[in-house]
Each structure stands twice: as structure tokens, then as C-alpha cells.
Amino acid sequence: FPVTIIMYYRKTLDIGSIKEGMKAILDLSDVVASCEIRVNGQYAGILMSHPYKMDITKYLSNGKNEIEILVYSTLSNHYQTIPTPYRGEPDAGLMGPVKVFVYQ
């Protein structure tokens, strides 16, 4: 059966007051593998390659917001410990820096 390695990141941010016309862009900068984004418990989408950016405006509320990132990694780290021709780079996860840009 296939093995999936998942790394879970969560942060609560106080966005303040969201005004009409505002935009909020989540910029993950660098991710090794693919990731799923959830904002306030709502599925926002999947990012699979650069640029790891997503408009999260419609998922935000005034005040505190919870952003969750689930990174689905490769088996590269597992392959570092066993004899195999499938070794790759052992980097995995959310490398960042992570930023949320809010603007008019």
C-alpha cells in the first residue's frame, strides 16, 4: 500500500478588519512537495509548484483566522535509511518564509 508523509503546520493570525476591496495573498515562498491549504477550517486549494501563492481573501473573517498547511512529501527521507537506487534530496516540508500580504 502507498505511504504518504504529511507535515502539518498551523498558525492563528489577527487580520484585523477586512474591508471591501481588500485582498489577502498567502505566500509560502518555498515548499518541498505539494501542499493543501485550509483557512478557518475551509478547504482553500492545493499548490503543487512554484509560485506557492494563493488568494485566501474569501476564506478570511474579521479578527483571528487560522491558517493550516498540510505538506504531502515524498519518500526521499525514508529512502536515505535503506539500500535503494531511489535516494533523492532529503529536504521536505514548508521551507518558507511564510507571509500573508493584505492590501487594497
PDB file of N, CA and C in Angstrom:
ATOM      1  N   PHE A   1       0.838  -1.178   0.000  1.00  0.00           N
ATOM      2  CA  PHE A   1       0.000   0.000   0.000  1.00  0.00           C
ATOM      3  C   PHE A   1       0.883   1.241   0.000  1.00  0.00           C
ATOM      4  N   PRO A   2       0.423   2.338  -0.629  1.00  0.00           N
ATOM      5  CA  PRO A   2       1.251   3.538  -0.711  1.00  0.00           C
ATOM      6  C   PRO A   2       1.379   4.226   0.646  1.00  0.00           C
ATOM      7  N   VAL A   3       2.523   4.831   0.867  1.00  0.00           N
ATOM      8  CA  VAL A   3       2.782   5.567   2.105  1.00  0.00           C
ATOM      9  C   VAL A   3       2.798   7.048   1.775  1.00  0.00           C
ATOM     10  N   THR A   4       2.079   7.835   2.552  1.00  0.00           N
ATOM     11  CA  THR A   4       2.082   9.282   2.366  1.00  0.00           C
ATOM     12  C   THR A   4       2.643   9.922   3.625  1.00  0.00           C
ATOM     13  N   ILE A   5       3.591  10.804   3.445  1.00  0.00           N
ATOM     14  CA  ILE A   5       4.170  11.544   4.553  1.00  0.00           C
ATOM     15  C   ILE A   5       3.504  12.918   4.564  1.00  0.00           C
ATOM     16  N   ILE A   6       2.877  13.270   5.681  1.00  0.00           N
ATOM     17  CA  ILE A   6       2.190  14.560   5.782  1.00  0.00           C
ATOM     18  C   ILE A   6       2.789  15.351   6.933  1.00  0.00           C
ATOM     19  N   MET A   7       3.135  16.605   6.644  1.00  0.00           N
ATOM     20  CA  MET A   7       3.578  17.531   7.690  1.00  0.00           C
ATOM     21  C   MET A   7       2.491  18.578   7.851  1.00  0.00           C
ATOM     22  N   TYR A   8       2.165  18.873   9.088  1.00  0.00           N
ATOM     23  CA  TYR A   8       1.035  19.755   9.402  1.00  0.00           C
ATOM     24  C   TYR A   8       1.552  21.031  10.070  1.00  0.00           C
ATOM     25  N   TYR A   9       1.173  22.175   9.510  1.00  0.00           N
ATOM     26  CA  TYR A   9       1.556  23.481  10.048  1.00  0.00           C
ATOM     27  C   TYR A   9       0.273  24.269  10.306  1.00  0.00           C
ATOM     28  N   ARG A  10       0.243  24.992  11.429  1.00  0.00           N
ATOM     29  CA  ARG A  10      -0.947  25.785  11.765  1.00  0.00           C
ATOM     30  C   ARG A  10      -0.511  27.072  12.441  1.00  0.00           C
ATOM     31  N   LYS A  11      -1.185  28.165  12.081  1.00  0.00           N
ATOM     32  CA  LYS A  11      -0.896  29.462  12.679  1.00  0.00           C
ATOM     33  C   LYS A  11      -2.190  30.256  12.755  1.00  0.00           C
ATOM     34  N   THR A  12      -2.389  30.931  13.886  1.00  0.00           N
ATOM     35  CA  THR A  12      -3.527  31.830  14.034  1.00  0.00           C
ATOM     36  C   THR A  12      -3.022  33.255  13.873  1.00  0.00           C
ATOM     37  N   LEU A  13      -3.663  34.006  12.977  1.00  0.00           N
ATOM     38  CA  LEU A  13      -3.291  35.392  12.697  1.00  0.00           C
ATOM     39  C   LEU A  13      -4.464  36.308  12.968  1.00  0.00           C
ATOM     40  N   ASP A  14      -4.182  37.483  13.485  1.00  0.00           N
ATOM     41  CA  ASP A  14      -5.220  38.505  13.642  1.00  0.00           C
ATOM     42  C   ASP A  14      -5.103  39.441  12.451  1.00  0.00           C
ATOM     43  N   ILE A  15      -6.030  39.325  11.519  1.00  0.00           N
ATOM     44  CA  ILE A  15      -6.015  40.107  10.287  1.00  0.00           C
ATOM     45  C   ILE A  15      -6.581  41.510  10.525  1.00  0.00           C
ATOM     46  N   GLY A  16      -7.329  41.693  11.606  1.00  0.00           N
ATOM     47  CA  GLY A  16      -7.989  42.978  11.838  1.00  0.00           C
ATOM     48  C   GLY A  16      -9.305  43.022  11.091  1.00  0.00           C
ATOM     49  N   SER A  17      -9.656  44.184  10.602  1.00  0.00           N
ATOM     50  CA  SER A  17     -10.925  44.371   9.902  1.00  0.00           C
ATOM     51  C   SER A  17     -10.719  44.230   8.398  1.00  0.00           C
ATOM     52  N   ILE A  18     -11.510  43.373   7.782  1.00  0.00           N
ATOM     53  CA  ILE A  18     -11.447  43.180   6.330  1.00  0.00           C
ATOM     54  C   ILE A  18     -12.447  44.141   5.695  1.00  0.00           C
ATOM     55  N   LYS A  19     -11.936  44.999   4.858  1.00  0.00           N
ATOM     56  CA  LYS A  19     -12.801  45.980   4.188  1.00  0.00           C
ATOM     57  C   LYS A  19     -13.031  45.557   2.742  1.00  0.00           C
ATOM     58  N   GLU A  20     -14.126  46.020   2.179  1.00  0.00           N
ATOM     59  CA  GLU A  20     -14.446  45.686   0.797  1.00  0.00           C
ATOM     60  C   GLU A  20     -13.304  46.123  -0.121  1.00  0.00           C
ATOM     61  N   GLY A  21     -12.967  45.253  -1.046  1.00  0.00           N
ATOM     62  CA  GLY A  21     -11.895  45.555  -1.988  1.00  0.00           C
ATOM     63  C   GLY A  21     -10.520  45.085  -1.530  1.00  0.00           C
ATOM     64  N   MET A  22     -10.428  44.642  -0.279  1.00  0.00           N
ATOM     65  CA  MET A  22      -9.132  44.154   0.212  1.00  0.00           C
ATOM     66  C   MET A  22      -8.838  42.778  -0.364  1.00  0.00           C
ATOM     67  N   LYS A  23      -7.555  42.500  -0.511  1.00  0.00           N
ATOM     68  CA  LYS A  23      -7.074  41.190  -0.967  1.00  0.00           C
ATOM     69  C   LYS A  23      -6.074  40.669   0.040  1.00  0.00           C
ATOM     70  N   ALA A  24      -6.052  39.350   0.215  1.00  0.00           N
ATOM     71  CA  ALA A  24      -5.075  38.699   1.089  1.00  0.00           C
ATOM     72  C   ALA A  24      -4.437  37.553   0.304  1.00  0.00           C
ATOM     73  N   ILE A  25      -3.134  37.632   0.147  1.00  0.00           N
ATOM     74  CA  ILE A  25      -2.383  36.618  -0.582  1.00  0.00           C
ATOM     75  C   ILE A  25      -1.484  35.873   0.398  1.00  0.00           C
ATOM     76  N   LEU A  26      -1.626  34.564   0.437  1.00  0.00           N
ATOM     77  CA  LEU A  26      -0.752  33.710   1.235  1.00  0.00           C
ATOM     78  C   LEU A  26       0.429  33.332   0.359  1.00  0.00           C
ATOM     79  N   ASP A  27       1.635  33.642   0.814  1.00  0.00           N
ATOM     80  CA  ASP A  27       2.864  33.335   0.080  1.00  0.00           C
ATOM     81  C   ASP A  27       3.697  32.389   0.936  1.00  0.00           C
ATOM     82  N   LEU A  28       3.809  31.145   0.508  1.00  0.00           N
ATOM     83  CA  LEU A  28       4.557  30.138   1.260  1.00  0.00           C
ATOM     84  C   LEU A  28       6.039  30.127   0.896  1.00  0.00           C
ATOM     85  N   SER A  29       6.422  30.888  -0.113  1.00  0.00           N
ATOM     86  CA  SER A  29       7.798  31.003  -0.607  1.00  0.00           C
ATOM     87  C   SER A  29       8.318  29.686  -1.155  1.00  0.00           C
ATOM     88  N   ASP A  30       8.718  28.770  -0.287  1.00  0.00           N
ATOM     89  CA  ASP A  30       9.318  27.525  -0.753  1.00  0.00           C
ATOM     90  C   ASP A  30       8.713  26.337  -0.023  1.00  0.00           C
ATOM     91  N   VAL A  31       8.249  25.372  -0.800  1.00  0.00           N
ATOM     92  CA  VAL A  31       7.674  24.137  -0.270  1.00  0.00           C
ATOM     93  C   VAL A  31       8.315  22.987  -1.030  1.00  0.00           C
ATOM     94  N   VAL A  32       8.704  21.949  -0.315  1.00  0.00           N
ATOM     95  CA  VAL A  32       9.226  20.759  -0.987  1.00  0.00           C
ATOM     96  C   VAL A  32       8.099  19.741  -1.019  1.00  0.00           C
ATOM     97  N   ALA A  33       7.536  19.545  -2.171  1.00  0.00           N
ATOM     98  CA  ALA A  33       6.429  18.651  -2.467  1.00  0.00           C
ATOM     99  C   ALA A  33       5.174  19.480  -2.729  1.00  0.00           C
ATOM    100  N   SER A  34       4.005  18.925  -2.478  1.00  0.00           N
ATOM    101  CA  SER A  34       2.755  19.651  -2.707  1.00  0.00           C
ATOM    102  C   SER A  34       2.088  19.935  -1.371  1.00  0.00           C
ATOM    103  N   CYS A  35       1.162  20.890  -1.360  1.00  0.00           N
ATOM    104  CA  CYS A  35       0.521  21.223  -0.093  1.00  0.00           C
ATOM    105  C   CYS A  35      -0.950  21.576  -0.280  1.00  0.00           C
ATOM    106  N   GLU A  36      -1.688  21.328   0.774  1.00  0.00           N
ATOM    107  CA  GLU A  36      -3.109  21.655   0.838  1.00  0.00           C
ATOM    108  C   GLU A  36      -3.274  22.802   1.822  1.00  0.00           C
ATOM    109  N   ILE A  37      -4.078  23.783   1.447  1.00  0.00           N
ATOM    110  CA  ILE A  37      -4.305  24.962   2.283  1.00  0.00           C
ATOM    111  C   ILE A  37      -5.734  24.940   2.808  1.00  0.00           C
ATOM    112  N   ARG A  38      -5.866  25.210   4.107  1.00  0.00           N
ATOM    113  CA  ARG A  38      -7.176  25.388   4.743  1.00  0.00           C
ATOM    114  C   ARG A  38      -7.133  26.692   5.528  1.00  0.00           C
ATOM    115  N   VAL A  39      -8.212  27.443   5.440  1.00  0.00           N
ATOM    116  CA  VAL A  39      -8.318  28.696   6.190  1.00  0.00           C
ATOM    117  C   VAL A  39      -9.623  28.653   6.969  1.00  0.00           C
ATOM    118  N   ASN A  40      -9.513  28.799   8.274  1.00  0.00           N
ATOM    119  CA  ASN A  40     -10.684  28.734   9.158  1.00  0.00           C
ATOM    120  C   ASN A  40     -11.485  27.448   8.936  1.00  0.00           C
ATOM    121  N   GLY A  41     -10.765  26.347   8.738  1.00  0.00           N
ATOM    122  CA  GLY A  41     -11.393  25.048   8.570  1.00  0.00           C
ATOM    123  C   GLY A  41     -11.950  24.773   7.186  1.00  0.00           C
ATOM    124  N   GLN A  42     -11.851  25.750   6.281  1.00  0.00           N
ATOM    125  CA  GLN A  42     -12.376  25.587   4.927  1.00  0.00           C
ATOM    126  C   GLN A  42     -11.247  25.214   3.965  1.00  0.00           C
ATOM    127  N   TYR A  43     -11.513  24.271   3.118  1.00  0.00           N
ATOM    128  CA  TYR A  43     -10.559  23.879   2.085  1.00  0.00           C
ATOM    129  C   TYR A  43     -10.387  25.044   1.112  1.00  0.00           C
ATOM    130  N   ALA A  44      -9.135  25.508   0.930  1.00  0.00           N
ATOM    131  CA  ALA A  44      -8.874  26.626   0.025  1.00  0.00           C
ATOM    132  C   ALA A  44      -8.224  26.174  -1.279  1.00  0.00           C
ATOM    133  N   GLY A  45      -7.554  25.022  -1.275  1.00  0.00           N
ATOM    134  CA  GLY A  45      -6.957  24.532  -2.508  1.00  0.00           C
ATOM    135  C   GLY A  45      -5.649  23.806  -2.287  1.00  0.00           C
ATOM    136  N   ILE A  46      -5.061  23.378  -3.392  1.00  0.00           N
ATOM    137  CA  ILE A  46      -3.788  22.657  -3.382  1.00  0.00           C
ATOM    138  C   ILE A  46      -2.797  23.407  -4.255  1.00  0.00           C
ATOM    139  N   LEU A  47      -1.561  23.509  -3.772  1.00  0.00           N
ATOM    140  CA  LEU A  47      -0.471  24.095  -4.550  1.00  0.00           C
ATOM    141  C   LEU A  47       0.540  22.987  -4.813  1.00  0.00           C
ATOM    142  N   MET A  48       0.974  22.869  -6.078  1.00  0.00           N
ATOM    143  CA  MET A  48       1.865  21.773  -6.441  1.00  0.00           C
ATOM    144  C   MET A  48       3.216  22.227  -6.977  1.00  0.00           C
ATOM    145  N   SER A  49       3.381  23.519  -7.237  1.00  0.00           N
ATOM    146  CA  SER A  49       4.642  24.008  -7.779  1.00  0.00           C
ATOM    147  C   SER A  49       4.768  25.509  -7.544  1.00  0.00           C
ATOM    148  N   HIS A  50       5.950  26.033  -7.851  1.00  0.00           N
ATOM    149  CA  HIS A  50       6.168  27.476  -7.707  1.00  0.00           C
ATOM    150  C   HIS A  50       5.276  28.217  -8.676  1.00  0.00           C
ATOM    151  N   PRO A  51       4.783  29.379  -8.382  1.00  0.00           N
ATOM    152  CA  PRO A  51       4.907  30.041  -7.080  1.00  0.00           C
ATOM    153  C   PRO A  51       3.893  29.466  -6.100  1.00  0.00           C
ATOM    154  N   TYR A  52       4.305  29.268  -4.894  1.00  0.00           N
ATOM    155  CA  TYR A  52       3.414  28.745  -3.846  1.00  0.00           C
ATOM    156  C   TYR A  52       2.656  29.911  -3.234  1.00  0.00           C
ATOM    157  N   LYS A  53       1.723  30.474  -4.010  1.00  0.00           N
ATOM    158  CA  LYS A  53       0.926  31.628  -3.580  1.00  0.00           C
ATOM    159  C   LYS A  53      -0.540  31.336  -3.844  1.00  0.00           C
ATOM    160  N   MET A  54      -1.401  31.887  -2.969  1.00  0.00           N
ATOM    161  CA  MET A  54      -2.840  31.673  -3.119  1.00  0.00           C
ATOM    162  C   MET A  54      -3.604  32.868  -2.557  1.00  0.00           C
ATOM    163  N   ASP A  55      -4.640  33.263  -3.277  1.00  0.00           N
ATOM    164  CA  ASP A  55      -5.544  34.308  -2.787  1.00  0.00           C
ATOM    165  C   ASP A  55      -6.478  33.639  -1.770  1.00  0.00           C
ATOM    166  N   ILE A  56      -6.394  34.065  -0.503  1.00  0.00           N
ATOM    167  CA  ILE A  56      -7.219  33.460   0.557  1.00  0.00           C
ATOM    168  C   ILE A  56      -8.284  34.428   1.076  1.00  0.00           C
ATOM    169  N   THR A  57      -8.495  35.517   0.361  1.00  0.00           N
ATOM    170  CA  THR A  57      -9.407  36.578   0.809  1.00  0.00           C
ATOM    171  C   THR A  57     -10.782  36.051   1.201  1.00  0.00           C
ATOM    172  N   LYS A  58     -11.385  35.235   0.354  1.00  0.00           N
ATOM    173  CA  LYS A  58     -12.776  34.813   0.599  1.00  0.00           C
ATOM    174  C   LYS A  58     -12.926  33.872   1.792  1.00  0.00           C
ATOM    175  N   TYR A  59     -11.831  33.387   2.334  1.00  0.00           N
ATOM    176  CA  TYR A  59     -11.899  32.475   3.475  1.00  0.00           C
ATOM    177  C   TYR A  59     -11.664  33.179   4.810  1.00  0.00           C
ATOM    178  N   LEU A  60     -11.300  34.446   4.757  1.00  0.00           N
ATOM    179  CA  LEU A  60     -10.948  35.185   5.976  1.00  0.00           C
ATOM    180  C   LEU A  60     -12.160  35.808   6.644  1.00  0.00           C
ATOM    181  N   SER A  61     -12.037  35.993   7.953  1.00  0.00           N
ATOM    182  CA  SER A  61     -13.031  36.701   8.752  1.00  0.00           C
ATOM    183  C   SER A  61     -12.332  37.875   9.421  1.00  0.00           C
ATOM    184  N   ASN A  62     -13.110  38.806   9.927  1.00  0.00           N
ATOM    185  CA  ASN A  62     -12.523  39.876  10.718  1.00  0.00           C
ATOM    186  C   ASN A  62     -11.906  39.279  11.976  1.00  0.00           C
ATOM    187  N   GLY A  63     -10.761  39.804  12.378  1.00  0.00           N
ATOM    188  CA  GLY A  63     -10.119  39.328  13.603  1.00  0.00           C
ATOM    189  C   GLY A  63      -9.243  38.119  13.375  1.00  0.00           C
ATOM    190  N   LYS A  64      -9.329  37.159  14.296  1.00  0.00           N
ATOM    191  CA  LYS A  64      -8.442  35.990  14.256  1.00  0.00           C
ATOM    192  C   LYS A  64      -8.853  34.990  13.182  1.00  0.00           C
ATOM    193  N   ASN A  65      -7.837  34.471  12.500  1.00  0.00           N
ATOM    194  CA  ASN A  65      -8.025  33.484  11.431  1.00  0.00           C
ATOM    195  C   ASN A  65      -6.991  32.387  11.591  1.00  0.00           C
ATOM    196  N   GLU A  66      -7.411  31.150  11.356  1.00  0.00           N
ATOM    197  CA  GLU A  66      -6.491  30.023  11.459  1.00  0.00           C
ATOM    198  C   GLU A  66      -6.128  29.534  10.056  1.00  0.00           C
ATOM    199  N   ILE A  67      -4.825  29.504   9.797  1.00  0.00           N
ATOM    200  CA  ILE A  67      -4.320  29.015   8.514  1.00  0.00           C
ATOM    201  C   ILE A  67      -3.619  27.687   8.767  1.00  0.00           C
ATOM    202  N   GLU A  68      -4.018  26.673   8.006  1.00  0.00           N
ATOM    203  CA  GLU A  68      -3.426  25.340   8.125  1.00  0.00           C
ATOM    204  C   GLU A  68      -2.818  24.955   6.781  1.00  0.00           C
ATOM    205  N   ILE A  69      -1.636  24.368   6.842  1.00  0.00           N
ATOM    206  CA  ILE A  69      -0.952  23.917   5.640  1.00  0.00           C
ATOM    207  C   ILE A  69      -0.545  22.466   5.863  1.00  0.00           C
ATOM    208  N   LEU A  70      -1.003  21.600   4.990  1.00  0.00           N
ATOM    209  CA  LEU A  70      -0.638  20.186   5.037  1.00  0.00           C
ATOM    210  C   LEU A  70       0.288  19.926   3.861  1.00  0.00           C
ATOM    211  N   VAL A  71       1.536  19.589   4.147  1.00  0.00           N
ATOM    212  CA  VAL A  71       2.511  19.326   3.089  1.00  0.00           C
ATOM    213  C   VAL A  71       2.604  17.816   2.896  1.00  0.00           C
ATOM    214  N   TYR A  72       2.386  17.387   1.666  1.00  0.00           N
ATOM    215  CA  TYR A  72       2.475  15.975   1.299  1.00  0.00           C
ATOM    216  C   TYR A  72       3.847  15.758   0.684  1.00  0.00           C
ATOM    217  N   SER A  73       4.695  15.080   1.401  1.00  0.00           N
ATOM    218  CA  SER A  73       6.081  14.944   0.990  1.00  0.00           C
ATOM    219  C   SER A  73       6.329  13.653   0.218  1.00  0.00           C
ATOM    220  N   THR A  74       7.547  13.547  -0.274  1.00  0.00           N
ATOM    221  CA  THR A  74       7.974  12.347  -0.982  1.00  0.00           C
ATOM    222  C   THR A  74       8.528  11.346   0.025  1.00  0.00           C
ATOM    223  N   LEU A  75       8.914  10.190  -0.450  1.00  0.00           N
ATOM    224  CA  LEU A  75       9.513   9.167   0.408  1.00  0.00           C
ATOM    225  C   LEU A  75      11.035   9.301   0.462  1.00  0.00           C
ATOM    226  N   SER A  76      11.575  10.397   0.009  1.00  0.00           N
ATOM    227  CA  SER A  76      13.025  10.564  -0.048  1.00  0.00           C
ATOM    228  C   SER A  76      13.706  10.335   1.298  1.00  0.00           C
ATOM    229  N   ASN A  77      13.154  10.868   2.382  1.00  0.00           N
ATOM    230  CA  ASN A  77      13.774  10.667   3.697  1.00  0.00           C
ATOM    231  C   ASN A  77      13.789   9.197   4.092  1.00  0.00           C
ATOM    232  N   HIS A  78      12.739   8.484   3.765  1.00  0.00           N
ATOM    233  CA  HIS A  78      12.698   7.047   4.051  1.00  0.00           C
ATOM    234  C   HIS A  78      13.797   6.319   3.279  1.00  0.00           C
ATOM    235  N   TYR A  79      13.988   6.700   2.034  1.00  0.00           N
ATOM    236  CA  TYR A  79      14.983   6.037   1.192  1.00  0.00           C
ATOM    237  C   TYR A  79      16.420   6.324   1.617  1.00  0.00           C
ATOM    238  N   GLN A  80      16.648   7.317   2.477  1.00  0.00           N
ATOM    239  CA  GLN A  80      18.001   7.607   2.953  1.00  0.00           C
ATOM    240  C   GLN A  80      18.512   6.510   3.888  1.00  0.00           C
ATOM    241  N   THR A  81      17.604   5.749   4.464  1.00  0.00           N
ATOM    242  CA  THR A  81      17.985   4.777   5.502  1.00  0.00           C
ATOM    243  C   THR A  81      18.066   3.341   5.015  1.00  0.00           C
ATOM    244  N   ILE A  82      17.718   3.100   3.747  1.00  0.00           N
ATOM    245  CA  ILE A  82      17.741   1.731   3.246  1.00  0.00           C
ATOM    246  C   ILE A  82      18.521   1.672   1.930  1.00  0.00           C
ATOM    247  N   PRO A  83      19.072   0.527   1.598  1.00  0.00           N
ATOM    248  CA  PRO A  83      19.768   0.404   0.312  1.00  0.00           C
ATOM    249  C   PRO A  83      18.761   0.462  -0.841  1.00  0.00           C
ATOM    250  N   THR A  84      18.874   1.464  -1.678  1.00  0.00           N
ATOM    251  CA  THR A  84      17.939   1.637  -2.782  1.00  0.00           C
ATOM    252  C   THR A  84      18.525   2.604  -3.811  1.00  0.00           C
ATOM    253  N   PRO A  85      18.146   2.477  -5.062  1.00  0.00           N
ATOM    254  CA  PRO A  85      18.589   3.446  -6.063  1.00  0.00           C
ATOM    255  C   PRO A  85      17.691   4.688  -6.103  1.00  0.00           C
ATOM    256  N   TYR A  86      16.688   4.772  -5.231  1.00  0.00           N
ATOM    257  CA  TYR A  86      15.705   5.851  -5.282  1.00  0.00           C
ATOM    258  C   TYR A  86      16.009   7.011  -4.344  1.00  0.00           C
ATOM    259  N   ARG A  87      17.227   7.101  -3.869  1.00  0.00           N
ATOM    260  CA  ARG A  87      17.559   8.214  -2.977  1.00  0.00           C
ATOM    261  C   ARG A  87      17.453   9.527  -3.732  1.00  0.00           C
ATOM    262  N   GLY A  88      16.972  10.533  -3.032  1.00  0.00           N
ATOM    263  CA  GLY A  88      16.874  11.874  -3.596  1.00  0.00           C
ATOM    264  C   GLY A  88      17.297  12.876  -2.542  1.00  0.00           C
ATOM    265  N   GLU A  89      16.942  14.114  -2.759  1.00  0.00           N
ATOM    266  CA  GLU A  89      17.241  15.149  -1.771  1.00  0.00           C
ATOM    267  C   GLU A  89      16.361  14.909  -0.542  1.00  0.00           C
ATOM    268  N   PRO A  90      16.945  14.935   0.656  1.00  0.00           N
ATOM    269  CA  PRO A  90      16.147  14.655   1.853  1.00  0.00           C
ATOM    270  C   PRO A  90      15.327  15.839   2.364  1.00  0.00           C
ATOM    271  N   ASP A  91      15.433  16.999   1.724  1.00  0.00           N
ATOM    272  CA  ASP A  91      14.637  18.152   2.163  1.00  0.00           C
ATOM    273  C   ASP A  91      13.157  17.847   1.990  1.00  0.00           C
ATOM    274  N   ALA A  92      12.364  18.300   2.951  1.00  0.00           N
ATOM    275  CA  ALA A  92      10.922  18.094   2.862  1.00  0.00           C
ATOM    276  C   ALA A  92      10.219  19.105   3.751  1.00  0.00           C
ATOM    277  N   GLY A  93       9.040  19.532   3.349  1.00  0.00           N
ATOM    278  CA  GLY A  93       8.223  20.384   4.193  1.00  0.00           C
ATOM    279  C   GLY A  93       8.081  21.810   3.710  1.00  0.00           C
ATOM    280  N   LEU A  94       7.649  22.641   4.616  1.00  0.00           N
ATOM    281  CA  LEU A  94       7.424  24.055   4.370  1.00  0.00           C
ATOM    282  C   LEU A  94       8.701  24.796   4.734  1.00  0.00           C
ATOM    283  N   MET A  95       9.440  25.252   3.753  1.00  0.00           N
ATOM    284  CA  MET A  95      10.732  25.893   3.973  1.00  0.00           C
ATOM    285  C   MET A  95      10.591  27.389   4.254  1.00  0.00           C
ATOM    286  N   GLY A  96       9.512  28.004   3.714  1.00  0.00           N
ATOM    287  CA  GLY A  96       9.223  29.403   3.984  1.00  0.00           C
ATOM    288  C   GLY A  96      10.223  30.356   3.377  1.00  0.00           C
ATOM    289  N   PRO A  97      10.236  31.582   3.832  1.00  0.00           N
ATOM    290  CA  PRO A  97       9.379  32.130   4.884  1.00  0.00           C
ATOM    291  C   PRO A  97       7.933  32.300   4.407  1.00  0.00           C
ATOM    292  N   VAL A  98       6.998  32.159   5.341  1.00  0.00           N
ATOM    293  CA  VAL A  98       5.580  32.279   5.032  1.00  0.00           C
ATOM    294  C   VAL A  98       5.128  33.694   5.355  1.00  0.00           C
ATOM    295  N   LYS A  99       4.381  34.291   4.415  1.00  0.00           N
ATOM    296  CA  LYS A  99       3.875  35.654   4.598  1.00  0.00           C
ATOM    297  C   LYS A  99       2.435  35.742   4.119  1.00  0.00           C
ATOM    298  N   VAL A 100       1.687  36.631   4.725  1.00  0.00           N
ATOM    299  CA  VAL A 100       0.352  36.959   4.242  1.00  0.00           C
ATOM    300  C   VAL A 100       0.376  38.450   3.915  1.00  0.00           C
ATOM    301  N   PHE A 101       0.123  38.773   2.648  1.00  0.00           N
ATOM    302  CA  PHE A 101       0.080  40.161   2.191  1.00  0.00           C
ATOM    303  C   PHE A 101      -1.373  40.581   2.122  1.00  0.00           C
ATOM    304  N   VAL A 102      -1.734  41.633   2.853  1.00  0.00           N
ATOM    305  CA  VAL A 102      -3.093  42.166   2.820  1.00  0.00           C
ATOM    306  C   VAL A 102      -2.996  43.575   2.262  1.00  0.00           C
ATOM    307  N   TYR A 103      -3.762  43.863   1.201  1.00  0.00           N
ATOM    308  CA  TYR A 103      -3.691  45.180   0.562  1.00  0.00           C
ATOM    309  C   TYR A 103      -5.029  45.546  -0.070  1.00  0.00           C
ATOM    310  N   GLN A 104      -5.162  46.824  -0.415  1.00  0.00           N
ATOM    311  CA  GLN A 104      -6.365  47.340  -1.068  1.00  0.00           C
ATOM    312  C   GLN A 104      -6.253  47.150  -2.547  1.00  0.00           C
TER     313      GLN A 104
END
